[in-house]
């Protein structure tokens, strides 16, 4: 019986040691290698002084070594924090300040960012450094190198962790400008993985995609779902995301049996006509999660790939990977038809409630809440934020257990299925990335070249998801164009948070009570986008 995430790999190393566990380009790792290398790493971490519950940040690319790193950290009873290595340094520094890692693990692709991020830290604050596949690193704090891994003890260290202990912290966009860390326990992940493995029937003959980056919670299902099933995990190269032809060749050439991604990757492939009729003969199932898959994309895919099962998974990071599912029974005929987010996965409950936390009638819109096994422990060291959305059991309110307020709007249909209706706050999804518009505004205001600015999201219906639109008022006399702002903001924000549309104002439109009129701004951007698309077509 598996209780900790790392037990899956240990079990597979016993039953199929020579089977391939992970493939990334020319790099491959068997289950025996994964087990032994992660044992060695765990022993090195413990020898370096890492203790139970210590955070270890991973500055690594999506390779087999990264999966070794995750397992090594968990086997040392520590908590891993995957860092987005494409993020600008100041954002990574905020994450380091927040989680105070005992050690960071670095590979070649993370060296520059790691060095820059540590450069502002005092010696006492600075974590230790260990390298994985990196020739050169980061000053004097390096306590072990890749070569030390070869000499470390291969036997598993004794583990003290319990299933309720944290396994990883995933930092996601924060509305006040500081990323917030969602603390995920071993049992959160094991619960979903066991459900998913059984529901989808994943087994040792499966070849599973590893599409999202490691700091996305969806990646944990690819990795641990595949390992738990003794399957082969095929890491999708990041550059394929921009090249739909490459993405579909990857599915074909790797003979994938399971594809799981955010909808934007699917819409991009559909739009660029890179999928033939009856293409991907090995593929059995296609799963998406993270945002609405436009129904025209679904129709395109279902018409071309009639041999595949299509499943919509829904859920926030805070409830671990997904909380509900809907396997589409037949190809929709109407491109306007809305695809439900379905029913709760075993062990999870979805509720649609009103402002008083009372259930609304079937068919009525309300706020979507989730309870159950997937509920994250908390936001890392942020009691206020945790209390605001993780509501504790309260008899008076009729809450028998802890529930999470998703911020999503939904209704439950007469058929019992849940349907997603959008957000009730300023969180958006753009190309699958979860973004708080407040984080972008905070960065824009920090540039010191704008008198005023507002960032709004405008749905595009296309692969971009929601377009990030920035309305700005330049500081008097400053020669500020959208290019100047974009270029300066790229030092503070990841690329995917940079606004794609801009409008310059002398003053932003206001509502009757003097607030920025965001509704009006959205309309203005939508009109501009509409005019643009008419000019193009
Ligand atoms: P994340 O934490 O990145 O997984 O983002 C969670 C949010 O993404 C949810 O609260 C929803 O707003 C949205 N989301 C996730 N899955 C779906 C889905 N299948 N359909 C529509 N929206 C989704």
Short mmCIF file of C-alpha atoms and ligand atoms in Angstrom, two decimals, residues 217 288-292 312-318 341 406 408 420 423 427 429 434, ligand 1:
data_model
loop_
_atom_site.label_atom_id
_atom_site.label_comp_id
_atom_site.label_asym_id
_atom_site.label_seq_id
_atom_site.Cartn_x
_atom_site.Cartn_y
_atom_site.Cartn_z
CA UNK A 217 0.33 21.16 -10.46
CA UNK A 288 -7.34 18.58 -20.46
CA UNK A 289 -7.55 20.77 -17.39
CA UNK A 290 -6.92 24.32 -16.31
CA UNK A 291 -9.40 26.28 -18.41
CA UNK A 292 -12.29 25.93 -20.79
CA UNK A 312 -12.35 17.37 -19.10
CA UNK A 313 -10.72 17.61 -15.67
CA UNK A 314 -11.43 20.58 -13.43
CA UNK A 315 -9.76 21.81 -10.29
CA UNK A 316 -7.51 24.46 -8.74
CA UNK A 317 -3.97 23.84 -7.45
CA UNK A 318 -5.41 24.28 -3.92
CA UNK A 341 -16.85 20.10 -15.64
CA UNK A 406 -12.47 28.38 -5.50
CA UNK A 408 -15.19 30.16 -9.62
CA UNK A 420 -18.23 26.29 -14.99
CA UNK A 423 -14.49 33.72 -12.17
CA UNK A 427 -7.77 35.83 -11.62
CA UNK A 429 -6.04 32.05 -17.41
CA UNK A 434 -2.96 31.16 -13.83
P1 LIG B 1 -4.85 26.29 -11.41
O1 LIG B 1 -4.66 26.49 -9.97
O2 LIG B 1 -3.75 26.81 -12.26
O3 LIG B 1 -5.15 24.84 -11.73
O4 LIG B 1 -6.13 27.12 -11.82
C1 LIG B 1 -7.37 26.84 -11.26
C2 LIG B 1 -8.47 27.56 -11.98
O5 LIG B 1 -8.45 27.22 -13.38
C3 LIG B 1 -9.84 27.13 -11.53
O6 LIG B 1 -10.23 27.78 -10.34
C4 LIG B 1 -10.70 27.52 -12.73
O7 LIG B 1 -10.94 28.90 -12.74
C5 LIG B 1 -9.78 27.16 -13.89
N1 LIG B 1 -10.03 25.79 -14.37
C6 LIG B 1 -9.37 24.66 -14.02
N2 LIG B 1 -9.84 23.61 -14.73
C7 LIG B 1 -10.83 24.07 -15.53
C8 LIG B 1 -11.71 23.47 -16.49
N3 LIG B 1 -11.65 22.19 -16.81
N4 LIG B 1 -12.62 24.28 -17.09
C9 LIG B 1 -12.69 25.61 -16.80
N5 LIG B 1 -11.86 26.22 -15.93
C10 LIG B 1 -10.95 25.48 -15.29
#
